Amino acid sequence: MDFLILFLFYLASVVMGLVLICVCSKTHSLKGLARGGAQIFSCIIPECLQRAMHRSLHYLFHTRNHTFIVLHLVLQGMVYTEYTWEVFGYCQELEFSLYYLLLPYLLLVVNLFSFTLTCVTNPGIITKANESLFLHVYEFDEVMFPKNVRCPTCALRKPARSKHCSVCNWCVHRFDHHCVWVNNCIGAWNIRYFLIYLLTLTASAATVAIVSTTFLIHLVVMSDLYQETYVDDLGHLHVMDTVFLIQETYMYWDYSWAASQCCLCSVCHIRTQYLFLTFPRIVFMLGFVVVLSFLLGGYLCFALYLAATNQTTNEWYRGDWAWCQRCPLVARPPSAEPQVPRNIHSHGLRSNLQEIFLPAFPCHGRKKQE
């Protein structure tokens, strides 16, 4: 039980850390607390190490590089290698449905295709040639996106819903965010590929987790472990429950080799040990994809919410959250009635999704008389 408690505590710490980051970005008092913590660490960590960390973080998150693309492909390759090498073979021996086992590969093909399109597609870069066309695509709300504002870096007039990306060093039409995993901005012209990429990545992680979990549960059921009992450290007799089976079931499998192929023969011994002593790679892969599925699933729900309401991550972040308005820690403008941005671009679910998956190009944008 200690392992599950530590794992849940770790997962809760990660979630709380993400929540605190979001809250800190909106509050002055917590920003000051974060700066104070950073100053304390700066006194402890040597200056040379601080400079090295600063250069590394600047390279990773503030310059265009392929580090996270390589990391993404390596992690994905490791998961699918383990799935193919062990889980797929074992499940075939246990006569799992082939369509069920091949589903992760189908999702992988679609995911890699959408991942490539997200990486290489122009997100909607604004240049002098198309600047005047982009100005007529969206209406200015005069709060978050006022008229006649020029980008101080590009010296271009900023269309509504655009933003200058400090990493790529260009202004992007309907800017959502810069994604380090695809080394590209997410804008009007590649947001559809990004959503498909995120959807298939979440589905593939969840599918691998489900297949692996089903395989391990199938082994437990085949071994009749639910009919066994065990003696705890105090000498008390207990019936094996689900938590005990997950943590403390050790299965030893005999294999026979014939014609250079490994075939599963029979379950020989069942011992009171940890399950991952027999299948360590499968258990660690399962833990990784389960956590990944929850994290990606949460972000996917957030991305779909933004798409359904025709918002971007940039607009959602800059807007005032309703719960923040009631929070006493949130810094407000000195004026008594601050201007609150309104979502003037949402025109119903169907229209919003059509704008995402069938975006209007500048030449087809709705022109207004200047």
mmCIF file of C-alpha atoms in Angstrom:
data_model
loop_
_atom_site.group_PDB
_atom_site.id
_atom_site.type_symbol
_atom_site.label_atom_id
_atom_site.label_comp_id
_atom_site.label_asym_id
_atom_site.label_seq_id
_atom_site.Cartn_x
_atom_site.Cartn_y
_atom_site.Cartn_z
ATOM 1 C CA MET A 1 0.000 0.000 0.000
ATOM 2 C CA ASP A 2 2.958 2.301 0.564
ATOM 3 C CA PHE A 3 3.752 2.353 -3.150
ATOM 4 C CA LEU A 4 0.228 3.443 -4.096
ATOM 5 C CA ILE A 5 0.196 6.134 -1.417
ATOM 6 C CA LEU A 6 3.530 7.539 -2.589
ATOM 7 C CA PHE A 7 2.416 7.442 -6.211
ATOM 8 C CA LEU A 8 -0.851 9.250 -5.457
ATOM 9 C CA PHE A 9 1.027 11.786 -3.354
ATOM 10 C CA TYR A 10 3.411 12.417 -6.257
ATOM 11 C CA LEU A 11 0.530 12.816 -8.713
ATOM 12 C CA ALA A 12 -1.279 15.214 -6.353
ATOM 13 C CA SER A 13 1.935 17.233 -5.944
ATOM 14 C CA VAL A 14 2.272 17.600 -9.724
ATOM 15 C CA VAL A 15 -1.358 18.745 -10.065
ATOM 16 C CA MET A 16 -1.020 21.194 -7.176
ATOM 17 C CA GLY A 17 2.182 22.541 -8.719
ATOM 18 C CA LEU A 18 0.376 23.237 -11.998
ATOM 19 C CA VAL A 19 -2.476 24.942 -10.154
ATOM 20 C CA LEU A 20 -0.047 27.113 -8.188
ATOM 21 C CA ILE A 21 1.707 28.136 -11.403
ATOM 22 C CA CYS A 22 -1.633 29.274 -12.853
ATOM 23 C CA VAL A 23 -2.558 31.144 -9.677
ATOM 24 C CA CYS A 24 0.881 32.734 -9.323
ATOM 25 C CA SER A 25 0.622 34.150 -12.817
ATOM 26 C CA LYS A 26 -2.437 36.174 -11.718
ATOM 27 C CA THR A 27 -1.446 37.325 -8.245
ATOM 28 C CA HIS A 28 1.131 39.824 -7.048
ATOM 29 C CA SER A 29 1.559 38.355 -3.560
ATOM 30 C CA LEU A 30 2.352 34.876 -4.854
ATOM 31 C CA LYS A 31 4.623 36.344 -7.502
ATOM 32 C CA GLY A 32 6.567 38.020 -4.739
ATOM 33 C CA LEU A 33 6.724 34.726 -2.853
ATOM 34 C CA ALA A 34 8.062 32.971 -5.941
ATOM 35 C CA ARG A 35 10.684 35.681 -6.449
ATOM 36 C CA GLY A 36 11.711 35.343 -2.800
ATOM 37 C CA GLY A 37 12.133 31.604 -3.217
ATOM 38 C CA ALA A 38 14.205 32.167 -6.330
ATOM 39 C CA GLN A 39 16.462 34.585 -4.434
ATOM 40 C CA ILE A 40 16.997 32.027 -1.688
ATOM 41 C CA PHE A 41 17.983 29.367 -4.208
ATOM 42 C CA SER A 42 20.298 31.845 -5.930
ATOM 43 C CA CYS A 43 22.200 32.197 -2.658
ATOM 44 C CA ILE A 44 22.601 28.440 -2.342
ATOM 45 C CA ILE A 45 23.403 27.424 -5.924
ATOM 46 C CA PRO A 46 26.865 28.476 -7.232
ATOM 47 C CA GLU A 47 26.840 31.285 -9.783
ATOM 48 C CA CYS A 48 28.513 29.221 -12.494
ATOM 49 C CA LEU A 49 25.807 26.556 -12.136
ATOM 50 C CA GLN A 50 23.117 29.245 -12.271
ATOM 51 C CA ARG A 51 24.538 30.595 -15.542
ATOM 52 C CA ALA A 52 24.669 27.094 -17.012
ATOM 53 C CA MET A 53 21.064 26.413 -15.977
ATOM 54 C CA HIS A 54 19.958 29.770 -17.356
ATOM 55 C CA ARG A 55 21.642 29.094 -20.709
ATOM 56 C CA SER A 56 20.143 25.606 -20.873
ATOM 57 C CA LEU A 57 16.631 26.799 -20.049
ATOM 58 C CA HIS A 58 16.933 29.685 -22.494
ATOM 59 C CA TYR A 59 18.023 27.306 -25.252
ATOM 60 C CA LEU A 60 15.261 24.794 -24.511
ATOM 61 C CA PHE A 61 12.322 27.155 -24.062
ATOM 62 C CA HIS A 62 13.248 30.465 -25.711
ATOM 63 C CA THR A 63 14.917 29.391 -28.968
ATOM 64 C CA ARG A 64 13.732 27.190 -31.792
ATOM 65 C CA ASN A 65 15.376 23.771 -31.498
ATOM 66 C CA HIS A 66 14.541 20.140 -32.139
ATOM 67 C CA THR A 67 15.315 18.836 -28.632
ATOM 68 C CA PHE A 68 11.723 18.170 -27.626
ATOM 69 C CA ILE A 69 10.869 16.707 -31.029
ATOM 70 C CA VAL A 70 13.666 14.155 -30.596
ATOM 71 C CA LEU A 71 12.594 13.499 -26.985
ATOM 72 C CA HIS A 72 8.987 13.044 -28.099
ATOM 73 C CA LEU A 73 9.951 10.506 -30.778
ATOM 74 C CA VAL A 74 12.318 8.651 -28.432
ATOM 75 C CA LEU A 75 9.674 8.287 -25.698
ATOM 76 C CA GLN A 76 7.041 7.253 -28.207
ATOM 77 C CA GLY A 77 9.461 4.767 -29.767
ATOM 78 C CA MET A 78 10.335 3.267 -26.371
ATOM 79 C CA VAL A 79 6.673 2.784 -25.451
ATOM 80 C CA TYR A 80 5.795 1.137 -28.756
ATOM 81 C CA THR A 81 8.944 -0.995 -28.720
ATOM 82 C CA GLU A 82 8.019 -2.389 -25.301
ATOM 83 C CA TYR A 83 4.408 -2.824 -26.387
ATOM 84 C CA THR A 84 5.473 -4.730 -29.505
ATOM 85 C CA TRP A 85 8.257 -6.731 -27.849
ATOM 86 C CA GLU A 86 6.327 -8.040 -24.838
ATOM 87 C CA VAL A 87 2.662 -7.036 -24.536
ATOM 88 C CA PHE A 88 1.690 -7.736 -28.148
ATOM 89 C CA GLY A 89 3.382 -11.143 -28.165
ATOM 90 C CA TYR A 90 1.954 -12.242 -24.828
ATOM 91 C CA CYS A 91 -1.536 -11.092 -25.778
ATOM 92 C CA GLN A 92 -1.353 -13.041 -29.029
ATOM 93 C CA GLU A 93 -0.501 -16.175 -27.054
ATOM 94 C CA LEU A 94 -3.500 -15.474 -24.832
ATOM 95 C CA GLU A 95 -5.668 -15.130 -27.970
ATOM 96 C CA PHE A 96 -6.595 -11.472 -27.602
ATOM 97 C CA SER A 97 -8.468 -9.936 -30.530
ATOM 98 C CA LEU A 98 -6.030 -8.877 -33.256
ATOM 99 C CA TYR A 99 -8.051 -5.748 -34.067
ATOM 100 C CA TYR A 100 -7.855 -4.789 -30.398
ATOM 101 C CA LEU A 101 -4.068 -5.224 -30.411
ATOM 102 C CA LEU A 102 -3.539 -3.340 -33.697
ATOM 103 C CA LEU A 103 -5.536 -0.260 -32.645
ATOM 104 C CA PRO A 104 -2.490 1.459 -31.015
ATOM 105 C CA TYR A 105 -0.567 1.132 -34.302
ATOM 106 C CA LEU A 106 -3.410 2.712 -36.270
ATOM 107 C CA LEU A 107 -3.497 5.596 -33.811
ATOM 108 C CA LEU A 108 0.305 5.888 -34.078
ATOM 109 C CA VAL A 109 0.156 6.314 -37.872
ATOM 110 C CA VAL A 110 -2.481 9.059 -37.648
ATOM 111 C CA ASN A 111 -0.606 10.683 -34.759
ATOM 112 C CA LEU A 112 2.730 10.820 -36.591
ATOM 113 C CA PHE A 113 1.029 12.203 -39.701
ATOM 114 C CA SER A 114 -0.733 14.995 -37.795
ATOM 115 C CA PHE A 115 2.428 15.594 -35.753
ATOM 116 C CA THR A 116 4.412 16.152 -38.959
ATOM 117 C CA LEU A 117 1.777 18.499 -40.370
ATOM 118 C CA THR A 118 1.730 20.493 -37.133
ATOM 119 C CA CYS A 119 5.511 20.856 -37.261
ATOM 120 C CA VAL A 120 5.858 21.948 -40.885
ATOM 121 C CA THR A 121 2.613 23.862 -41.575
ATOM 122 C CA ASN A 122 2.742 27.641 -41.619
ATOM 123 C CA PRO A 123 0.717 28.669 -38.538
ATOM 124 C CA GLY A 124 -0.309 31.959 -40.149
ATOM 125 C CA ILE A 125 2.779 34.142 -40.199
ATOM 126 C CA ILE A 126 1.995 37.813 -40.775
ATOM 127 C CA THR A 127 4.215 39.653 -43.255
ATOM 128 C CA LYS A 128 4.060 42.992 -45.028
ATOM 129 C CA ALA A 129 2.607 41.229 -48.054
ATOM 130 C CA ASN A 130 -0.436 39.810 -46.220
ATOM 131 C CA GLU A 131 -0.715 42.311 -43.362
ATOM 132 C CA SER A 132 -3.635 44.257 -44.857
ATOM 133 C CA LEU A 133 -5.548 41.047 -45.626
ATOM 134 C CA PHE A 134 -5.236 39.703 -42.081
ATOM 135 C CA LEU A 135 -6.523 42.994 -40.668
ATOM 136 C CA HIS A 136 -9.991 42.267 -42.078
ATOM 137 C CA VAL A 137 -10.424 38.673 -40.890
ATOM 138 C CA TYR A 138 -11.434 39.354 -37.255
ATOM 139 C CA GLU A 139 -13.196 42.221 -35.559
ATOM 140 C CA PHE A 140 -11.281 44.325 -33.008
ATOM 141 C CA ASP A 141 -12.779 44.292 -29.514
ATOM 142 C CA GLU A 142 -10.942 47.495 -28.450
ATOM 143 C CA VAL A 143 -10.023 45.868 -25.118
ATOM 144 C CA MET A 144 -7.694 42.984 -25.694
ATOM 145 C CA PHE A 145 -7.111 43.808 -29.358
ATOM 146 C CA PRO A 146 -7.371 47.565 -30.086
ATOM 147 C CA LYS A 147 -7.095 49.009 -33.581
ATOM 148 C CA ASN A 148 -4.064 50.741 -35.063
ATOM 149 C CA VAL A 149 -1.507 48.995 -32.839
ATOM 150 C CA ARG A 150 1.870 48.091 -34.287
ATOM 151 C CA CYS A 151 4.091 45.267 -33.197
ATOM 152 C CA PRO A 152 7.207 46.857 -31.617
ATOM 153 C CA THR A 153 9.395 44.062 -33.002
ATOM 154 C CA CYS A 154 8.000 43.479 -36.493
ATOM 155 C CA ALA A 155 6.774 47.069 -37.021
ATOM 156 C CA LEU A 156 3.597 45.624 -38.559
ATOM 157 C CA ARG A 157 0.020 46.544 -37.767
ATOM 158 C CA LYS A 158 -1.363 43.896 -35.459
ATOM 159 C CA PRO A 159 -4.546 42.170 -36.658
ATOM 160 C CA ALA A 160 -7.105 41.143 -34.068
ATOM 161 C CA ARG A 161 -6.247 37.890 -32.243
ATOM 162 C CA SER A 162 -2.621 38.007 -33.392
ATOM 163 C CA LYS A 163 0.470 37.965 -31.209
ATOM 164 C CA HIS A 164 4.206 38.202 -31.659
ATOM 165 C CA CYS A 165 5.991 34.975 -30.741
ATOM 166 C CA SER A 166 9.246 35.741 -28.940
ATOM 167 C CA VAL A 167 10.607 32.265 -29.723
ATOM 168 C CA CYS A 168 9.965 32.251 -33.470
ATOM 169 C CA ASN A 169 10.317 36.053 -33.766
ATOM 170 C CA TRP A 170 7.278 36.618 -35.947
ATOM 171 C CA CYS A 171 3.634 37.629 -35.540
ATOM 172 C CA VAL A 172 1.087 34.853 -35.921
ATOM 173 C CA HIS A 173 -2.534 35.124 -37.030
ATOM 174 C CA ARG A 174 -4.965 33.815 -34.379
ATOM 175 C CA PHE A 175 -2.025 32.931 -32.141
ATOM 176 C CA ASP A 176 -2.750 30.166 -29.634
ATOM 177 C CA HIS A 177 0.639 29.312 -28.114
ATOM 178 C CA HIS A 178 4.145 28.187 -28.991
ATOM 179 C CA CYS A 179 4.524 24.423 -28.578
ATOM 180 C CA VAL A 180 8.054 23.189 -27.877
ATOM 181 C CA TRP A 181 7.030 19.602 -28.667
ATOM 182 C CA VAL A 182 6.414 20.478 -32.326
ATOM 183 C CA ASN A 183 8.936 23.366 -32.477
ATOM 184 C CA ASN A 184 6.342 25.624 -34.021
ATOM 185 C CA CYS A 185 3.659 28.145 -33.167
ATOM 186 C CA ILE A 186 0.065 26.990 -33.046
ATOM 187 C CA GLY A 187 -2.029 29.399 -35.062
ATOM 188 C CA ALA A 188 -5.012 29.615 -37.396
ATOM 189 C CA TRP A 189 -3.605 27.330 -40.081
ATOM 190 C CA ASN A 190 -2.239 24.439 -38.023
ATOM 191 C CA ILE A 191 -4.522 24.368 -34.964
ATOM 192 C CA ARG A 192 -6.649 21.653 -36.622
ATOM 193 C CA TYR A 193 -3.605 19.396 -37.064
ATOM 194 C CA PHE A 194 -2.576 20.092 -33.471
ATOM 195 C CA LEU A 195 -5.980 19.050 -32.117
ATOM 196 C CA ILE A 196 -5.891 15.803 -34.134
ATOM 197 C CA TYR A 197 -2.335 15.209 -32.920
ATOM 198 C CA LEU A 198 -3.357 15.782 -29.307
ATOM 199 C CA LEU A 199 -6.461 13.602 -29.657
ATOM 200 C CA THR A 200 -4.612 10.648 -31.228
ATOM 201 C CA LEU A 201 -1.713 10.945 -28.766
ATOM 202 C CA THR A 202 -4.131 10.786 -25.835
ATOM 203 C CA ALA A 203 -6.059 7.908 -27.405
ATOM 204 C CA SER A 204 -2.890 5.926 -28.172
ATOM 205 C CA ALA A 205 -1.574 6.326 -24.612
ATOM 206 C CA ALA A 206 -4.944 5.299 -23.164
ATOM 207 C CA THR A 207 -5.210 2.312 -25.528
ATOM 208 C CA VAL A 208 -1.739 1.020 -24.645
ATOM 209 C CA ALA A 209 -2.607 1.437 -20.953
ATOM 210 C CA ILE A 210 -5.893 -0.462 -21.351
ATOM 211 C CA VAL A 211 -4.299 -3.339 -23.284
ATOM 212 C CA SER A 212 -1.426 -3.658 -20.805
ATOM 213 C CA THR A 213 -3.789 -3.534 -17.815
ATOM 214 C CA THR A 214 -6.067 -6.127 -19.401
ATOM 215 C CA PHE A 215 -3.061 -8.397 -19.992
ATOM 216 C CA LEU A 216 -1.912 -8.216 -16.368
ATOM 217 C CA ILE A 217 -5.445 -8.718 -15.017
ATOM 218 C CA HIS A 218 -5.871 -11.682 -17.347
ATOM 219 C CA LEU A 219 -2.779 -13.288 -15.853
ATOM 220 C CA VAL A 220 -4.137 -12.818 -12.347
ATOM 221 C CA VAL A 221 -7.508 -14.327 -13.270
ATOM 222 C CA MET A 222 -5.903 -17.283 -15.072
ATOM 223 C CA SER A 223 -3.771 -17.998 -12.006
ATOM 224 C CA ASP A 224 -6.777 -18.202 -9.627
ATOM 225 C CA LEU A 225 -5.078 -15.809 -7.258
ATOM 226 C CA TYR A 226 -8.399 -14.627 -5.884
ATOM 227 C CA GLN A 227 -8.782 -18.001 -4.197
ATOM 228 C CA GLU A 228 -5.444 -17.697 -2.379
ATOM 229 C CA THR A 229 -4.710 -16.394 1.119
ATOM 230 C CA TYR A 230 -1.633 -14.858 2.657
ATOM 231 C CA VAL A 231 -0.227 -14.152 6.114
ATOM 232 C CA ASP A 232 0.771 -10.576 6.937
ATOM 233 C CA ASP A 233 3.685 -9.435 9.095
ATOM 234 C CA LEU A 234 1.568 -9.785 12.252
ATOM 235 C CA GLY A 235 0.632 -13.390 11.500
ATOM 236 C CA HIS A 236 -2.958 -12.658 10.476
ATOM 237 C CA LEU A 237 -4.561 -14.592 7.613
ATOM 238 C CA HIS A 238 -6.103 -12.516 4.794
ATOM 239 C CA VAL A 239 -7.775 -13.139 1.448
ATOM 240 C CA MET A 240 -5.928 -11.554 -1.476
ATOM 241 C CA ASP A 241 -7.621 -8.327 -2.519
ATOM 242 C CA THR A 242 -7.088 -6.210 -5.619
ATOM 243 C CA VAL A 243 -4.476 -3.912 -4.073
ATOM 244 C CA PHE A 244 -2.464 -6.881 -2.824
ATOM 245 C CA LEU A 245 -2.596 -8.521 -6.242
ATOM 246 C CA ILE A 246 -1.348 -5.337 -7.914
ATOM 247 C CA GLN A 247 1.480 -4.833 -5.451
ATOM 248 C CA GLU A 248 2.520 -8.213 -4.203
ATOM 249 C CA THR A 249 1.888 -10.871 -6.796
ATOM 250 C CA TYR A 250 4.888 -12.462 -8.399
ATOM 251 C CA MET A 251 4.311 -14.691 -11.358
ATOM 252 C CA TYR A 252 6.942 -16.916 -12.723
ATOM 253 C CA TRP A 253 6.401 -18.066 -16.294
ATOM 254 C CA ASP A 254 8.043 -21.033 -18.027
ATOM 255 C CA TYR A 255 8.813 -20.631 -21.664
ATOM 256 C CA SER A 256 9.626 -23.273 -24.248
ATOM 257 C CA TRP A 257 11.654 -22.428 -27.299
ATOM 258 C CA ALA A 258 10.876 -24.127 -30.582
ATOM 259 C CA ALA A 259 12.008 -23.167 -34.093
ATOM 260 C CA SER A 260 13.698 -20.046 -32.695
ATOM 261 C CA GLN A 261 10.397 -18.744 -31.320
ATOM 262 C CA CYS A 262 9.389 -18.103 -27.728
ATOM 263 C CA CYS A 263 6.018 -19.588 -26.812
ATOM 264 C CA LEU A 264 4.149 -19.194 -23.592
ATOM 265 C CA CYS A 265 3.674 -22.644 -22.020
ATOM 266 C CA SER A 266 2.086 -22.450 -18.581
ATOM 267 C CA VAL A 267 1.923 -20.690 -15.286
ATOM 268 C CA CYS A 268 4.253 -22.594 -12.993
ATOM 269 C CA HIS A 269 4.634 -20.766 -9.717
ATOM 270 C CA ILE A 270 2.862 -18.004 -7.868
ATOM 271 C CA ARG A 271 4.806 -16.292 -5.139
ATOM 272 C CA THR A 272 4.135 -13.411 -2.823
ATOM 273 C CA GLN A 273 6.415 -10.842 -4.414
ATOM 274 C CA TYR A 274 6.003 -7.710 -6.464
ATOM 275 C CA LEU A 275 4.449 -8.043 -9.919
ATOM 276 C CA PHE A 276 7.049 -5.801 -11.499
ATOM 277 C CA LEU A 277 9.807 -8.266 -10.533
ATOM 278 C CA THR A 278 8.535 -10.458 -13.355
ATOM 279 C CA PHE A 279 7.371 -7.800 -15.818
ATOM 280 C CA PRO A 280 9.306 -4.674 -14.785
ATOM 281 C CA ARG A 281 9.284 -3.026 -18.195
ATOM 282 C CA ILE A 282 5.562 -3.589 -18.694
ATOM 283 C CA VAL A 283 4.723 -2.222 -15.242
ATOM 284 C CA PHE A 284 6.904 0.871 -15.654
ATOM 285 C CA MET A 285 5.510 1.465 -19.154
ATOM 286 C CA LEU A 286 1.990 1.063 -17.765
ATOM 287 C CA GLY A 287 2.647 3.623 -15.018
ATOM 288 C CA PHE A 288 4.078 6.070 -17.560
ATOM 289 C CA VAL A 289 1.202 5.803 -20.057
ATOM 290 C CA VAL A 290 -1.438 5.976 -17.289
ATOM 291 C CA VAL A 291 -0.017 9.246 -15.942
ATOM 292 C CA LEU A 292 0.433 10.498 -19.515
ATOM 293 C CA SER A 293 -3.168 9.616 -20.361
ATOM 294 C CA PHE A 294 -4.508 11.666 -17.439
ATOM 295 C CA LEU A 295 -2.284 14.666 -18.211
ATOM 296 C CA LEU A 296 -3.015 14.604 -21.950
ATOM 297 C CA GLY A 297 -6.697 13.954 -21.312
ATOM 298 C CA GLY A 298 -6.946 17.011 -19.098
ATOM 299 C CA TYR A 299 -5.187 19.201 -21.636
ATOM 300 C CA LEU A 300 -7.285 17.759 -24.461
ATOM 301 C CA CYS A 301 -10.482 18.692 -22.612
ATOM 302 C CA PHE A 302 -9.136 22.212 -22.142
ATOM 303 C CA ALA A 303 -8.180 22.493 -25.836
ATOM 304 C CA LEU A 304 -11.612 21.238 -26.939
ATOM 305 C CA TYR A 305 -13.279 23.740 -24.614
ATOM 306 C CA LEU A 306 -11.292 26.556 -26.224
ATOM 307 C CA ALA A 307 -12.186 25.295 -29.704
ATOM 308 C CA ALA A 308 -15.894 24.992 -28.834
ATOM 309 C CA THR A 309 -15.978 28.557 -27.477
ATOM 310 C CA ASN A 310 -13.709 29.993 -30.206
ATOM 311 C CA GLN A 311 -10.968 31.108 -27.836
ATOM 312 C CA THR A 312 -7.213 30.755 -27.977
ATOM 313 C CA THR A 313 -4.897 29.908 -25.111
ATOM 314 C CA ASN A 314 -3.450 33.415 -25.379
ATOM 315 C CA GLU A 315 -6.896 35.012 -25.097
ATOM 316 C CA TRP A 316 -7.952 32.743 -22.236
ATOM 317 C CA TYR A 317 -4.776 33.541 -20.319
ATOM 318 C CA ARG A 318 -5.048 37.283 -20.852
ATOM 319 C CA GLY A 319 -8.733 37.398 -19.991
ATOM 320 C CA ASP A 320 -9.991 37.697 -16.434
ATOM 321 C CA TRP A 321 -11.162 34.396 -15.047
ATOM 322 C CA ALA A 322 -14.490 34.535 -13.252
ATOM 323 C CA TRP A 323 -13.126 32.872 -10.132
ATOM 324 C CA CYS A 324 -10.191 35.265 -10.095
ATOM 325 C CA GLN A 325 -12.557 38.209 -9.945
ATOM 326 C CA ARG A 326 -13.717 37.020 -6.525
ATOM 327 C CA CYS A 327 -10.232 36.167 -5.280
ATOM 328 C CA PRO A 328 -8.827 38.829 -2.892
ATOM 329 C CA LEU A 329 -5.250 37.967 -3.873
ATOM 330 C CA VAL A 330 -5.690 38.932 -7.515
ATOM 331 C CA ALA A 331 -4.224 42.267 -8.513
ATOM 332 C CA ARG A 332 -6.811 44.498 -10.157
ATOM 333 C CA PRO A 333 -6.401 47.743 -12.114
ATOM 334 C CA PRO A 334 -6.699 50.908 -10.027
ATOM 335 C CA SER A 335 -9.901 51.909 -11.801
ATOM 336 C CA ALA A 336 -13.143 51.021 -10.072
ATOM 337 C CA GLU A 337 -14.646 49.320 -13.143
ATOM 338 C CA PRO A 338 -11.907 47.530 -15.090
ATOM 339 C CA GLN A 339 -12.575 46.667 -18.705
ATOM 340 C CA VAL A 340 -13.329 42.977 -19.002
ATOM 341 C CA PRO A 341 -12.676 41.366 -22.407
ATOM 342 C CA ARG A 342 -15.704 39.755 -24.010
ATOM 343 C CA ASN A 343 -15.628 36.816 -26.390
ATOM 344 C CA ILE A 344 -17.074 38.456 -29.505
ATOM 345 C CA HIS A 345 -15.830 35.749 -31.867
ATOM 346 C CA SER A 346 -17.964 32.839 -30.697
ATOM 347 C CA HIS A 347 -20.901 32.192 -33.046
ATOM 348 C CA GLY A 348 -22.112 28.778 -31.939
ATOM 349 C CA LEU A 349 -20.481 25.365 -31.698
ATOM 350 C CA ARG A 350 -20.824 24.447 -35.373
ATOM 351 C CA SER A 351 -19.465 27.768 -36.618
ATOM 352 C CA ASN A 352 -16.610 27.714 -34.121
ATOM 353 C CA LEU A 353 -15.484 24.202 -35.080
ATOM 354 C CA GLN A 354 -15.825 25.070 -38.766
ATOM 355 C CA GLU A 355 -13.491 28.011 -38.219
ATOM 356 C CA ILE A 356 -10.948 25.647 -36.627
ATOM 357 C CA PHE A 357 -11.026 22.862 -39.205
ATOM 358 C CA LEU A 358 -11.844 24.996 -42.277
ATOM 359 C CA PRO A 359 -9.944 28.227 -41.633
ATOM 360 C CA ALA A 360 -10.344 31.208 -43.931
ATOM 361 C CA PHE A 361 -7.163 32.203 -45.765
ATOM 362 C CA PRO A 362 -6.321 35.887 -46.167
ATOM 363 C CA CYS A 363 -7.284 36.022 -49.823
ATOM 364 C CA HIS A 364 -10.717 34.680 -48.908
ATOM 365 C CA GLY A 365 -11.093 36.740 -45.760
ATOM 366 C CA ARG A 366 -13.990 39.054 -45.304
ATOM 367 C CA LYS A 367 -12.886 42.476 -46.414
ATOM 368 C CA LYS A 368 -14.209 45.674 -45.003
ATOM 369 C CA GLN A 369 -13.891 49.131 -46.347
ATOM 370 C CA GLU A 370 -11.007 50.947 -44.684
#
